[in-house]
Amino acid sequence: MDPNTTSRRTFLGLVGGGALAAGLAACGSSGPSSTPGSTTGAGGGGGAGSGATYWFLTGQPQQAIREAQVKRFNDANPNTKLKTTEFQNDAFKAKIKTAIGAGQGPTLIWGWGGGGLKAYVEAGQVEDLTDWLNTEQSALKDSIFPSAFTAATVNGKIYAVPGETVTPIVLFYDKRAFEKIGAQPPQSWGDILDLVPKFNDKGIAPFSLGGQSRWTNMMWLEFLFDRIGGSEVFQNIFDGKKDGWSDPSALKALEEMQKLIKANGFIKGFSSITADSNADQALLYTGKAAMMLHGAWTYGGMKASGGDFVTGGHLGYMNFPPVDGGKGDPSDTVGNPGQYMSISSKASDADKATAKKFIANNTLDDATIDAWVKSGNIPVVKSAKDKLSSITDKNDNAWLNFIYDTASGAKNFAQSWDQALSPTQAETLLDNIAKLFQLSISPQQFATNMNAVIGQ
């Protein structure tokens, strides 16, 4: 999922009656800005004696939480202060890759893990943190959801520490629509296919979909690949296995996807509906569609704009159901398993030590966990469960407990494919997914086109 879009990075929490917009993009200046006691500019990841540096994104509430982390660290460590530079999303993405490649990036590298991290590893630009986490920081490692480490791991080694928040993809449904057809929410893929004609007969679209945005279509394949073939199907693709997209389970998933499309499983004209306008959410809460597969970030939007849809108890949600005969673990989920912090291999030993101290003491401390929960998010740590009692709104409390249970209980939390893959593969993927959903290419053609860019 493209981190340019605020709503795709995290969801809106509605706690205490106020909408707490959470986004990793927008909301800031177009270029770098400094916080008190910080420096702007490149930050000097490799210069001995330059001091440890940290670049991160603007946008509330994340920006304030990150600034507070740094302030606590600097107050406690006046002789080894961490210098920060803040960027709006687009400026950050343009600057970080160039700076790291030139050995002038920050000591602490904030990112999304996955494909970007893999590129840094292959270029020798980030530290291997495996031994540090397994020995000196084993307690920190054990406090984090195990599934969050998948996007931090390359070739069996950990190169980033998961942090911040989790945002899984969720199967939402309108309880009122199910009452109209006298049915229960689907417990299997077969149930989904059986429900399609029942909803269509009542003039209700089975699923809402903002297909023009392309990445919304991708969520379906992410789950079907996992539920049919298990997490190893996409892992082989990520690892660059030749013809990985032609795995029999992958082809089966593509076939099942087109089966649902051909059965009129989606709202008519879905290819012209955009997710960024929240039009797909509106189709669900206005009763025009019965279900929607979407990111957890949409909860806040539906509560804010959907009348009594959420507050009246009409919104239902669940993890994606299993596929009969499939190999995937039904606890698996997909989406955003966290955000990630790496340490520059070009930094001085002293600056690396400062970075490690900051990660260990200030990125997932109690104050940070409290702040994330109060903002309506679930931080990527097991102890977040103990904080949820502070959420007094019963709908929000139930929702956040569901997100916690989904993320913490996932055997595998797969990163969104267009984050996990390289930019070249991601763009080819989104282009071919659009064609697959428009039925202009077959599953085999999709696989052939994607196999051609594996490893690029």
Coordinates of C-alpha atoms in Angstrom, one line a residue:
M1 CA 0.0 0.0 0.0
D2 CA 1.3 3.4 -1.0
P3 CA 2.5 5.3 2.1
N4 CA 1.6 8.6 0.4
T5 CA -2.0 8.1 1.4
T6 CA -2.6 9.0 5.0
S7 CA -5.5 6.8 5.6
R8 CA -3.7 3.7 4.3
R9 CA -0.9 3.9 6.9
T10 CA -3.2 3.7 9.9
F11 CA -6.8 4.0 11.0
L12 CA -8.7 6.8 12.6
G13 CA -9.4 6.3 16.3
L14 CA -12.6 7.8 17.7
V15 CA -12.0 7.9 21.4
G16 CA -13.9 10.1 23.9
G17 CA -16.1 11.5 21.1
G18 CA -13.2 13.1 19.2
A19 CA -11.8 11.9 15.9
L20 CA -8.1 11.3 16.3
A21 CA -6.7 11.3 12.8
A22 CA -3.6 9.1 12.4
G23 CA -1.4 9.4 9.4
L24 CA 2.2 8.9 8.4
A25 CA 1.9 11.3 5.5
A26 CA 0.7 14.9 4.9
C27 CA 0.1 17.4 7.7
G28 CA 3.6 18.8 7.6
S29 CA 5.9 21.1 5.6
S30 CA 7.0 19.9 2.2
G31 CA 10.6 19.7 3.3
P32 CA 12.6 19.0 6.4
S33 CA 12.1 20.9 9.6
S34 CA 13.9 20.7 12.9
T35 CA 12.6 20.1 16.4
P36 CA 14.1 21.9 19.5
G37 CA 17.7 20.9 19.9
S38 CA 17.8 19.2 16.5
T39 CA 19.6 19.8 13.2
T40 CA 18.2 19.9 9.7
G41 CA 19.8 18.6 6.6
A42 CA 21.6 15.3 5.9
G43 CA 22.4 14.4 9.4
G44 CA 25.6 12.6 8.7
G45 CA 25.0 8.9 9.2
G46 CA 28.7 8.0 8.7
G47 CA 30.7 10.9 10.1
A48 CA 32.7 10.0 13.2
G49 CA 31.8 12.4 16.0
S50 CA 28.9 14.0 14.1
G51 CA 26.4 12.7 16.7
A52 CA 23.6 10.3 16.3
T53 CA 20.8 11.4 14.0
Y54 CA 17.2 10.4 13.4
W55 CA 14.9 11.3 10.5
F56 CA 11.2 10.7 10.8
L57 CA 7.8 11.8 9.3
T58 CA 5.5 14.7 10.2
G59 CA 1.8 14.2 10.6
Q60 CA -0.2 13.9 13.8
P61 CA -0.5 12.1 16.2
Q62 CA 2.6 10.2 15.1
Q63 CA 4.8 13.2 15.0
A64 CA 4.1 14.3 18.5
I65 CA 4.6 10.8 19.9
R66 CA 8.0 10.5 18.1
E67 CA 9.1 14.0 19.3
A68 CA 8.2 13.0 22.9
Q69 CA 10.3 9.9 22.6
V70 CA 13.3 11.9 21.6
K71 CA 12.7 14.5 24.3
R72 CA 12.6 11.8 27.0
F73 CA 15.8 10.3 25.7
N74 CA 17.7 13.6 25.4
D75 CA 16.6 14.7 28.9
A76 CA 18.0 11.4 30.3
N77 CA 21.2 11.5 28.1
P78 CA 22.4 15.1 27.9
N79 CA 25.8 14.1 26.8
T80 CA 24.7 12.0 23.8
K81 CA 21.7 13.8 22.5
L82 CA 19.9 12.4 19.5
K83 CA 19.5 15.0 16.7
T84 CA 16.3 14.9 14.6
T85 CA 15.0 16.0 11.3
E86 CA 11.4 15.8 10.3
F87 CA 10.1 15.4 6.8
Q88 CA 6.8 15.2 5.0
N89 CA 6.3 11.8 3.4
D90 CA 7.2 12.6 -0.2
A91 CA 10.3 14.6 0.8
F92 CA 11.4 11.8 3.2
K93 CA 11.1 9.2 0.5
A94 CA 13.0 11.3 -2.0
K95 CA 15.8 12.2 0.4
I96 CA 16.4 9.0 2.4
K97 CA 17.4 6.6 -0.4
T98 CA 19.8 9.1 -1.9
A99 CA 21.3 10.1 1.4
I100 CA 21.8 6.5 2.6
G101 CA 23.4 5.5 -0.8
A102 CA 25.9 8.3 -0.4
G103 CA 26.7 7.4 3.2
Q104 CA 25.1 10.6 4.5
G105 CA 21.9 9.2 5.9
P106 CA 20.8 9.3 9.5
T107 CA 22.1 7.0 12.2
L108 CA 18.5 5.8 12.8
I109 CA 16.7 4.8 9.6
W110 CA 12.9 4.9 10.0
G111 CA 11.0 2.9 7.4
W112 CA 8.3 0.3 6.4
G113 CA 10.5 -2.8 6.3
G114 CA 10.0 -5.2 3.5
G115 CA 11.4 -4.4 0.0
G116 CA 13.0 -1.2 1.0
L117 CA 14.8 -2.8 3.9
K118 CA 15.9 -5.7 1.7
A119 CA 17.5 -3.2 -0.7
Y120 CA 19.4 -1.6 2.2
V121 CA 20.6 -5.0 3.4
E122 CA 21.8 -6.1 -0.1
A123 CA 23.8 -2.8 -0.3
G124 CA 25.4 -3.4 3.1
Q125 CA 23.9 -0.1 4.5
V126 CA 22.2 -1.4 7.7
E127 CA 23.4 -3.3 10.8
D128 CA 22.5 -6.9 11.5
L129 CA 20.6 -6.6 14.8
T130 CA 20.0 -10.4 15.3
D131 CA 22.5 -11.1 18.0
W132 CA 21.8 -7.8 19.8
L133 CA 18.1 -8.6 20.0
N134 CA 18.6 -12.3 20.9
T135 CA 21.0 -11.6 23.7
E136 CA 21.2 -8.1 25.2
Q137 CA 17.7 -7.1 24.2
S138 CA 15.9 -10.4 24.4
A139 CA 13.3 -8.9 26.7
L140 CA 12.5 -6.1 24.2
K141 CA 12.3 -8.7 21.4
D142 CA 9.9 -10.9 23.4
S143 CA 7.7 -7.9 24.2
I144 CA 6.9 -7.4 20.5
F145 CA 4.3 -9.3 18.5
P146 CA 6.4 -12.2 16.9
S147 CA 4.6 -11.8 13.5
A148 CA 6.0 -8.2 13.2
F149 CA 9.5 -9.5 12.6
T150 CA 8.7 -11.0 9.2
A151 CA 9.0 -7.6 7.5
A152 CA 12.2 -6.9 9.5
T153 CA 14.0 -10.1 8.5
V154 CA 16.1 -10.7 5.4
N155 CA 17.7 -14.1 4.7
G156 CA 17.0 -15.2 8.3
K157 CA 18.6 -12.2 9.9
I158 CA 16.9 -9.2 11.7
Y159 CA 17.9 -5.8 10.4
A160 CA 15.2 -3.6 11.9
V161 CA 13.3 -3.4 15.2
P162 CA 9.5 -3.3 14.8
G163 CA 7.7 -0.3 16.4
E164 CA 4.7 2.0 16.4
T165 CA 1.4 0.4 15.4
V166 CA -0.3 -2.5 13.6
T167 CA -2.9 -2.2 11.0
P168 CA -4.4 -5.4 9.6
I169 CA -6.8 -5.8 6.8
V170 CA -10.3 -6.7 8.0
L171 CA -13.5 -8.2 6.6
F172 CA -16.2 -5.7 7.5
Y173 CA -19.9 -6.4 7.2
D174 CA -23.3 -4.8 7.7
K175 CA -25.3 -6.8 10.2
R176 CA -28.5 -5.3 8.8
A177 CA -27.8 -6.8 5.3
F178 CA -27.4 -10.3 6.7
E179 CA -30.6 -9.9 8.6
K180 CA -32.4 -9.1 5.3
I181 CA -31.3 -12.4 3.8
G182 CA -31.5 -14.4 7.0
A183 CA -27.9 -15.5 6.9
Q184 CA -24.8 -15.5 9.1
P185 CA -21.4 -14.0 8.3
P186 CA -19.2 -16.3 6.1
Q187 CA -17.1 -18.9 7.9
S188 CA -15.4 -20.1 4.7
W189 CA -14.6 -19.1 1.2
G190 CA -17.4 -21.4 0.1
D191 CA -19.8 -19.4 2.3
I192 CA -18.7 -16.2 0.5
L193 CA -19.5 -17.7 -2.9
D194 CA -22.9 -19.0 -1.6
L195 CA -23.8 -15.6 -0.2
V196 CA -23.2 -13.8 -3.5
P197 CA -26.5 -14.7 -5.3
K198 CA -28.5 -14.2 -2.1
F199 CA -27.4 -10.6 -1.7
N200 CA -27.7 -9.9 -5.4
D201 CA -31.3 -11.2 -5.3
K202 CA -32.1 -8.6 -2.6
G203 CA -30.5 -5.8 -4.6
I204 CA -27.5 -5.6 -2.3
A205 CA -24.0 -5.8 -3.7
P206 CA -22.2 -8.6 -1.9
F207 CA -18.9 -6.5 -1.6
S208 CA -18.0 -2.9 -1.9
L209 CA -14.7 -2.3 -3.7
G210 CA -12.7 0.9 -4.7
G211 CA -11.2 -0.9 -7.6
Q212 CA -9.8 2.2 -9.4
S213 CA -7.3 2.5 -6.6
R214 CA -5.8 -1.0 -7.5
W215 CA -4.3 -1.6 -4.1
T216 CA -7.7 -2.4 -2.7
N217 CA -7.9 -5.4 -5.1
M218 CA -4.6 -6.6 -3.9
M219 CA -5.9 -7.3 -0.4
W220 CA -8.1 -10.1 -1.9
L221 CA -5.1 -11.8 -3.5
E222 CA -3.0 -11.5 -0.3
F223 CA -5.6 -13.4 1.7
L224 CA -6.4 -16.0 -1.0
F225 CA -2.7 -16.8 -1.6
D226 CA -2.3 -17.3 2.2
R227 CA -5.5 -19.2 2.8
I228 CA -5.0 -21.6 -0.1
G229 CA -1.2 -22.2 -0.1
G230 CA 0.0 -20.9 3.2
S231 CA 2.4 -18.0 3.9
E232 CA 5.3 -19.7 2.1
V233 CA 3.7 -19.0 -1.3
F234 CA 4.4 -15.3 -1.2
Q235 CA 7.6 -15.8 0.9
N236 CA 9.0 -17.7 -2.1
I237 CA 8.1 -14.7 -4.3
F238 CA 9.7 -12.2 -1.9
D239 CA 12.8 -14.4 -1.8
G240 CA 13.1 -14.3 -5.6
K241 CA 12.2 -17.9 -6.3
K242 CA 12.0 -18.5 -10.1
D243 CA 8.4 -18.8 -11.3
G244 CA 7.1 -18.2 -7.8
W245 CA 3.8 -16.7 -9.1
S246 CA 3.1 -20.0 -11.0
D247 CA 2.9 -22.0 -7.8
P248 CA -0.2 -24.2 -8.1
S249 CA -1.7 -22.6 -5.0
A250 CA -1.1 -19.1 -6.5
L251 CA -2.9 -20.1 -9.7
K252 CA -5.7 -21.6 -7.7
A253 CA -6.1 -18.3 -5.8
L254 CA -6.2 -16.3 -9.0
E255 CA -8.8 -18.6 -10.4
E256 CA -11.0 -18.3 -7.3
M257 CA -10.6 -14.5 -7.5
Q258 CA -12.0 -14.4 -11.0
K259 CA -14.7 -16.8 -10.0
L260 CA -16.0 -14.3 -7.5
I261 CA -15.7 -11.4 -10.0
K262 CA -17.6 -13.3 -12.7
A263 CA -20.3 -14.2 -10.1
N264 CA -21.0 -10.4 -9.6
G265 CA -19.5 -10.5 -6.2
F266 CA -18.6 -6.8 -6.3
I267 CA -20.6 -3.6 -6.7
K268 CA -21.3 -2.8 -10.3
G269 CA -18.7 -0.4 -11.7
F270 CA -16.2 -1.1 -9.0
S271 CA -13.3 -0.4 -11.4
S272 CA -14.3 3.3 -11.4
I273 CA -14.7 3.7 -7.6
T274 CA -11.8 5.2 -5.7
A275 CA -10.8 4.3 -2.1
D276 CA -9.2 7.7 -1.4
S277 CA -12.6 9.4 -1.6
N278 CA -14.0 6.8 0.9
A279 CA -16.7 6.0 -1.6
D280 CA -16.2 2.3 -0.9
Q281 CA -16.8 2.8 2.8
A282 CA -20.0 4.8 2.1
L283 CA -21.4 1.9 0.0
L284 CA -21.1 -0.3 3.1
Y285 CA -22.6 2.0 5.7
T286 CA -25.4 3.2 3.5
G287 CA -26.6 -0.4 2.9
K288 CA -25.7 -0.6 -0.7
A289 CA -23.1 -3.3 -0.1
A290 CA -23.1 -6.1 2.5
M291 CA -19.4 -6.6 3.0
M292 CA -16.0 -4.9 2.4
L293 CA -12.4 -6.1 2.7
H294 CA -10.4 -3.1 3.8
G295 CA -7.8 -1.7 6.2
A296 CA -8.4 -1.2 9.8
W297 CA -7.9 2.5 9.3
T298 CA -11.4 2.7 7.8
Y299 CA -13.1 2.2 11.1
G300 CA -12.8 5.8 12.2
G301 CA -14.0 7.1 8.9
M302 CA -17.1 4.9 9.1
K303 CA -17.8 6.1 12.6
A304 CA -17.4 9.7 11.7
S305 CA -19.4 9.7 8.5
G306 CA -21.7 6.7 8.8
G307 CA -24.4 8.1 11.1
D308 CA -25.3 5.4 13.6
F309 CA -23.7 2.6 11.6
V310 CA -20.9 2.1 14.2
T311 CA -22.5 3.6 17.3
G312 CA -25.8 1.7 16.7
G313 CA -24.0 -1.6 16.6
H314 CA -24.6 -2.3 12.9
L315 CA -20.9 -2.8 11.9
G316 CA -19.5 -6.3 12.1
Y317 CA -15.9 -7.4 11.5
M318 CA -13.9 -10.5 11.3
N319 CA -10.6 -12.0 10.0
F320 CA -10.7 -13.4 6.5
P321 CA -12.2 -16.9 6.6
P322 CA -10.4 -20.0 5.6
V323 CA -10.6 -21.7 2.2
D324 CA -11.8 -25.3 2.3
G325 CA -8.8 -27.6 1.9
G326 CA -6.4 -24.7 2.1
K327 CA -3.0 -24.9 3.8
G328 CA -3.0 -21.5 5.3
D329 CA -3.3 -20.9 9.0
P330 CA -6.7 -19.2 9.7
S331 CA -5.0 -16.8 12.2
D332 CA -2.8 -15.3 9.5
T333 CA -3.5 -11.7 8.6
V334 CA -2.1 -9.2 6.1
G335 CA -1.5 -5.4 6.1
N336 CA 0.9 -3.3 8.1
P337 CA 2.6 -5.3 10.8
G338 CA 4.4 -2.3 12.2
Q339 CA 6.9 0.4 11.3
Y340 CA 10.6 -0.2 11.5
M341 CA 13.9 1.3 12.7
S342 CA 17.3 0.2 11.4
I343 CA 20.8 1.4 12.2
S344 CA 23.2 2.7 9.6
S345 CA 26.2 0.5 9.1
K346 CA 28.1 3.6 8.1
A347 CA 27.6 5.3 11.5
S348 CA 30.4 5.5 14.1
D349 CA 30.4 3.0 16.9
A350 CA 29.5 5.7 19.4
D351 CA 26.5 6.8 17.3
K352 CA 25.4 3.2 16.8
A353 CA 25.5 2.8 20.6
T354 CA 23.3 5.9 21.0
A355 CA 20.8 4.6 18.5
K356 CA 20.6 1.2 20.2
K357 CA 20.0 2.9 23.6
F358 CA 17.2 5.0 22.1
I359 CA 15.5 2.0 20.5
A360 CA 15.8 -0.1 23.7
N361 CA 14.7 2.6 26.2
N362 CA 12.3 5.0 24.4
T363 CA 10.6 3.6 21.3
L364 CA 8.3 1.1 23.1
D365 CA 8.4 2.4 26.7
D366 CA 5.2 2.8 28.8
A367 CA 4.7 6.4 27.9
T368 CA 4.8 5.6 24.2
I369 CA 2.4 2.7 24.5
D370 CA 0.0 4.9 26.4
A371 CA 0.2 7.6 23.8
W372 CA -0.5 5.1 20.9
V373 CA -3.5 3.6 22.7
K374 CA -4.9 7.1 23.5
S375 CA -4.6 8.0 19.8
G376 CA -6.8 5.1 18.9
N377 CA -4.1 2.7 17.7
I378 CA -2.7 -0.6 18.8
P379 CA 1.1 -0.5 19.3
V380 CA 3.1 -3.6 18.3
V381 CA 3.6 -4.9 21.8
K382 CA 1.9 -7.5 24.0
S383 CA 1.5 -5.1 26.9
A384 CA -0.9 -2.9 24.9
K385 CA -3.7 -5.3 25.9
D386 CA -3.4 -4.0 29.5
K387 CA -4.0 -0.4 28.3
L388 CA -7.3 -1.0 26.5
S389 CA -9.4 -0.7 29.6
S390 CA -8.8 3.0 29.4
I391 CA -11.0 3.1 26.3
T392 CA -14.4 3.7 27.7
D393 CA -16.5 3.8 24.5
K394 CA -17.8 0.3 24.2
N395 CA -17.6 0.2 20.4
D396 CA -14.1 1.5 20.3
N397 CA -13.0 -0.8 23.1
A398 CA -14.4 -3.9 21.3
W399 CA -12.8 -2.7 18.0
L400 CA -9.3 -2.2 19.5
N401 CA -9.5 -5.5 21.4
F402 CA -10.3 -7.2 18.0
I403 CA -7.3 -5.5 16.3
Y404 CA -5.0 -6.4 19.2
D405 CA -6.2 -10.1 19.2
T406 CA -5.9 -10.3 15.4
A407 CA -2.4 -8.9 15.3
S408 CA -1.0 -10.6 18.4
G409 CA -2.5 -13.9 17.5
A410 CA -1.5 -14.1 13.9
K411 CA 0.9 -16.9 13.2
N412 CA 2.0 -14.8 10.2
F413 CA 1.3 -11.1 9.6
A414 CA 2.2 -10.6 6.0
Q415 CA 3.2 -7.2 4.8
S416 CA 1.2 -5.6 2.0
W417 CA 2.7 -6.8 -1.2
D418 CA 3.4 -3.4 -2.7
Q419 CA 5.5 -2.6 0.3
A420 CA 7.2 -6.0 0.5
L421 CA 8.3 -6.0 -3.1
S422 CA 10.7 -3.7 -5.0
P423 CA 9.2 -0.6 -6.7
T424 CA 9.5 -2.3 -10.1
Q425 CA 7.7 -5.4 -9.0
A426 CA 5.1 -3.5 -7.1
E427 CA 4.1 -1.3 -10.1
T428 CA 3.9 -4.4 -12.4
L429 CA 1.8 -6.1 -9.7
L430 CA -0.7 -3.3 -9.4
D431 CA -1.0 -3.0 -13.1
N432 CA -1.7 -6.7 -13.6
I433 CA -4.1 -6.9 -10.6
A434 CA -6.2 -4.2 -12.3
K435 CA -6.3 -6.3 -15.5
L436 CA -7.1 -9.5 -13.5
F437 CA -10.1 -7.8 -11.9
Q438 CA -11.3 -6.4 -15.2
L439 CA -11.0 -10.0 -16.6
S440 CA -8.8 -8.8 -19.4
I441 CA -6.0 -11.3 -18.5
S442 CA -6.2 -14.9 -17.3
P443 CA -4.6 -16.2 -14.1
Q444 CA -1.9 -17.8 -16.2
Q445 CA -1.2 -14.5 -18.0
F446 CA -1.0 -12.8 -14.6
A447 CA 1.5 -15.3 -13.4
T448 CA 3.6 -15.1 -16.5
N449 CA 3.7 -11.3 -16.4
M450 CA 4.7 -11.3 -12.7
N451 CA 7.3 -14.0 -13.1
A452 CA 9.1 -11.8 -15.6
V453 CA 9.9 -9.2 -12.9
I454 CA 10.8 -11.5 -10.0
G455 CA 14.1 -10.3 -8.5
Q456 CA 14.0 -6.9 -10.2

